[in-house]
């Protein structure tokens, strides 16, 4: 658990709560944002660097892993925004959206 996450185990269940800005950011994520968080974990072992490298390979006409429906530049900006938020707040946004029932 990070400093931005708390748990309460009053009745034996574990409930995570996050800093208000983390929860607000997670709730505001678009479907595309949430899809990228899932892709990062499922196809790229949780590594933003690998997602970004794959998109850049696609831009350069090299082999790539995942065929994306949206524009690559937009996706690269999305990755940077999500990565920066996770780094600044010390959270894994996929874990946050799971805990909030948003996945």
PDB file of C-alpha atoms in Angstrom:
ATOM      1  CA  UNK A   1       0.000   0.000   0.000  1.00  0.00           C
ATOM      2  CA  UNK A   2       1.206   3.519  -0.719  1.00  0.00           C
ATOM      3  CA  UNK A   3       0.822   6.614   1.375  1.00  0.00           C
ATOM      4  CA  UNK A   4      -2.183   7.557  -0.751  1.00  0.00           C
ATOM      5  CA  UNK A   5      -4.136   4.455   0.191  1.00  0.00           C
ATOM      6  CA  UNK A   6      -5.716   3.419   3.487  1.00  0.00           C
ATOM      7  CA  UNK A   7      -7.557   0.294   4.536  1.00  0.00           C
ATOM      8  CA  UNK A   8     -10.155  -0.424   7.147  1.00  0.00           C
ATOM      9  CA  UNK A   9     -10.820  -3.926   8.370  1.00  0.00           C
ATOM     10  CA  UNK A  10     -13.631  -3.465  10.871  1.00  0.00           C
ATOM     11  CA  UNK A  11     -15.674  -6.510   9.833  1.00  0.00           C
ATOM     12  CA  UNK A  12     -12.836  -8.513   8.334  1.00  0.00           C
ATOM     13  CA  UNK A  13     -13.304  -7.080   4.846  1.00  0.00           C
ATOM     14  CA  UNK A  14     -10.621  -4.930   3.313  1.00  0.00           C
ATOM     15  CA  UNK A  15     -11.662  -1.626   1.854  1.00  0.00           C
ATOM     16  CA  UNK A  16      -9.164   0.705   0.203  1.00  0.00           C
ATOM     17  CA  UNK A  17      -9.648   4.441   0.209  1.00  0.00           C
ATOM     18  CA  UNK A  18      -7.505   6.840  -1.759  1.00  0.00           C
ATOM     19  CA  UNK A  19      -6.568  10.484  -1.505  1.00  0.00           C
ATOM     20  CA  UNK A  20      -9.410  12.624  -2.904  1.00  0.00           C
ATOM     21  CA  UNK A  21      -7.366  13.761  -5.915  1.00  0.00           C
ATOM     22  CA  UNK A  22      -6.497  10.136  -6.776  1.00  0.00           C
ATOM     23  CA  UNK A  23     -10.116   9.014  -6.560  1.00  0.00           C
ATOM     24  CA  UNK A  24     -11.330  12.032  -8.572  1.00  0.00           C
ATOM     25  CA  UNK A  25      -8.711  11.404 -11.269  1.00  0.00           C
ATOM     26  CA  UNK A  26      -9.607   7.700 -11.467  1.00  0.00           C
ATOM     27  CA  UNK A  27     -13.338   8.418 -11.702  1.00  0.00           C
ATOM     28  CA  UNK A  28     -12.711  10.927 -14.521  1.00  0.00           C
ATOM     29  CA  UNK A  29     -10.724   8.464 -16.660  1.00  0.00           C
ATOM     30  CA  UNK A  30     -12.227   7.843 -20.075  1.00  0.00           C
ATOM     31  CA  UNK A  31     -12.935   4.372 -21.415  1.00  0.00           C
ATOM     32  CA  UNK A  32      -9.779   4.700 -23.565  1.00  0.00           C
ATOM     33  CA  UNK A  33      -7.734   5.618 -20.479  1.00  0.00           C
ATOM     34  CA  UNK A  34      -9.004   2.562 -18.597  1.00  0.00           C
ATOM     35  CA  UNK A  35      -8.374   0.366 -21.647  1.00  0.00           C
ATOM     36  CA  UNK A  36      -4.757   1.518 -21.721  1.00  0.00           C
ATOM     37  CA  UNK A  37      -4.323   0.626 -18.063  1.00  0.00           C
ATOM     38  CA  UNK A  38      -5.610  -2.887 -18.774  1.00  0.00           C
ATOM     39  CA  UNK A  39      -3.434  -3.226 -21.896  1.00  0.00           C
ATOM     40  CA  UNK A  40      -0.381  -2.049 -19.990  1.00  0.00           C
ATOM     41  CA  UNK A  41      -0.877  -4.795 -17.420  1.00  0.00           C
ATOM     42  CA  UNK A  42      -2.151  -7.598 -19.673  1.00  0.00           C
ATOM     43  CA  UNK A  43       0.019  -7.210 -22.795  1.00  0.00           C
ATOM     44  CA  UNK A  44       3.047  -5.304 -21.539  1.00  0.00           C
ATOM     45  CA  UNK A  45       3.607  -6.702 -18.024  1.00  0.00           C
ATOM     46  CA  UNK A  46       2.715  -3.370 -16.406  1.00  0.00           C
ATOM     47  CA  UNK A  47       5.461  -1.422 -18.208  1.00  0.00           C
ATOM     48  CA  UNK A  48       4.558   1.938 -19.749  1.00  0.00           C
ATOM     49  CA  UNK A  49       7.929   1.931 -21.519  1.00  0.00           C
ATOM     50  CA  UNK A  50       6.930  -1.158 -23.506  1.00  0.00           C
ATOM     51  CA  UNK A  51       3.546   0.306 -24.480  1.00  0.00           C
ATOM     52  CA  UNK A  52       5.244   3.485 -25.639  1.00  0.00           C
ATOM     53  CA  UNK A  53       7.930   1.573 -27.570  1.00  0.00           C
ATOM     54  CA  UNK A  54       5.229  -0.451 -29.329  1.00  0.00           C
ATOM     55  CA  UNK A  55       3.366   2.694 -30.387  1.00  0.00           C
ATOM     56  CA  UNK A  56       6.563   4.339 -31.608  1.00  0.00           C
ATOM     57  CA  UNK A  57       7.409   1.184 -33.596  1.00  0.00           C
ATOM     58  CA  UNK A  58       4.005   1.424 -35.219  1.00  0.00           C
ATOM     59  CA  UNK A  59       4.666   5.078 -36.105  1.00  0.00           C
ATOM     60  CA  UNK A  60       7.973   4.039 -37.687  1.00  0.00           C
ATOM     61  CA  UNK A  61       6.337   1.245 -39.683  1.00  0.00           C
ATOM     62  CA  UNK A  62       8.044  -1.473 -37.623  1.00  0.00           C
ATOM     63  CA  UNK A  63       6.306  -4.577 -36.230  1.00  0.00           C
ATOM     64  CA  UNK A  64       4.024  -3.882 -33.279  1.00  0.00           C
ATOM     65  CA  UNK A  65       1.977  -5.912 -30.803  1.00  0.00           C
ATOM     66  CA  UNK A  66      -1.440  -4.307 -30.503  1.00  0.00           C
ATOM     67  CA  UNK A  67      -3.548  -2.770 -33.277  1.00  0.00           C
ATOM     68  CA  UNK A  68      -5.012   0.430 -31.868  1.00  0.00           C
ATOM     69  CA  UNK A  69      -8.155   2.124 -33.088  1.00  0.00           C
ATOM     70  CA  UNK A  70      -7.206   5.654 -31.999  1.00  0.00           C
ATOM     71  CA  UNK A  71      -4.486   7.993 -33.192  1.00  0.00           C
ATOM     72  CA  UNK A  72      -0.992   7.131 -32.016  1.00  0.00           C
ATOM     73  CA  UNK A  73      -0.032  10.669 -31.003  1.00  0.00           C
ATOM     74  CA  UNK A  74      -3.142  10.908 -28.839  1.00  0.00           C
ATOM     75  CA  UNK A  75      -2.297   7.559 -27.256  1.00  0.00           C
ATOM     76  CA  UNK A  76       1.277   8.649 -26.524  1.00  0.00           C
ATOM     77  CA  UNK A  77      -0.075  11.767 -24.799  1.00  0.00           C
ATOM     78  CA  UNK A  78      -2.491   9.564 -22.819  1.00  0.00           C
ATOM     79  CA  UNK A  79       0.380   7.329 -21.695  1.00  0.00           C
ATOM     80  CA  UNK A  80       2.425  10.329 -20.561  1.00  0.00           C
ATOM     81  CA  UNK A  81      -0.524  11.769 -18.590  1.00  0.00           C
ATOM     82  CA  UNK A  82      -1.360   8.468 -16.876  1.00  0.00           C
ATOM     83  CA  UNK A  83       2.288   7.645 -16.178  1.00  0.00           C
ATOM     84  CA  UNK A  84       2.939  11.110 -14.725  1.00  0.00           C
ATOM     85  CA  UNK A  85      -0.112  10.895 -12.444  1.00  0.00           C
ATOM     86  CA  UNK A  86       0.911   7.448 -11.175  1.00  0.00           C
ATOM     87  CA  UNK A  87       4.441   8.662 -10.511  1.00  0.00           C
ATOM     88  CA  UNK A  88       3.396  11.903  -8.800  1.00  0.00           C
ATOM     89  CA  UNK A  89       0.849  10.166  -6.558  1.00  0.00           C
ATOM     90  CA  UNK A  90       2.616   6.842  -6.003  1.00  0.00           C
ATOM     91  CA  UNK A  91      -0.368   4.793  -7.171  1.00  0.00           C
ATOM     92  CA  UNK A  92      -1.195   2.105  -9.703  1.00  0.00           C
ATOM     93  CA  UNK A  93      -4.269   3.491 -11.454  1.00  0.00           C
ATOM     94  CA  UNK A  94      -5.447   0.054 -12.537  1.00  0.00           C
ATOM     95  CA  UNK A  95      -5.538  -1.000  -8.879  1.00  0.00           C
ATOM     96  CA  UNK A  96      -7.449   2.191  -8.077  1.00  0.00           C
ATOM     97  CA  UNK A  97     -10.087   1.661 -10.773  1.00  0.00           C
ATOM     98  CA  UNK A  98     -10.464  -1.956  -9.670  1.00  0.00           C
ATOM     99  CA  UNK A  99     -10.911  -0.930  -6.021  1.00  0.00           C
ATOM    100  CA  UNK A 100     -13.493   1.680  -7.023  1.00  0.00           C
ATOM    101  CA  UNK A 101     -15.373  -0.795  -9.233  1.00  0.00           C
ATOM    102  CA  UNK A 102     -14.647   1.199 -12.403  1.00  0.00           C
ATOM    103  CA  UNK A 103     -12.975  -1.509 -14.484  1.00  0.00           C
TER     104      UNK A 103
END
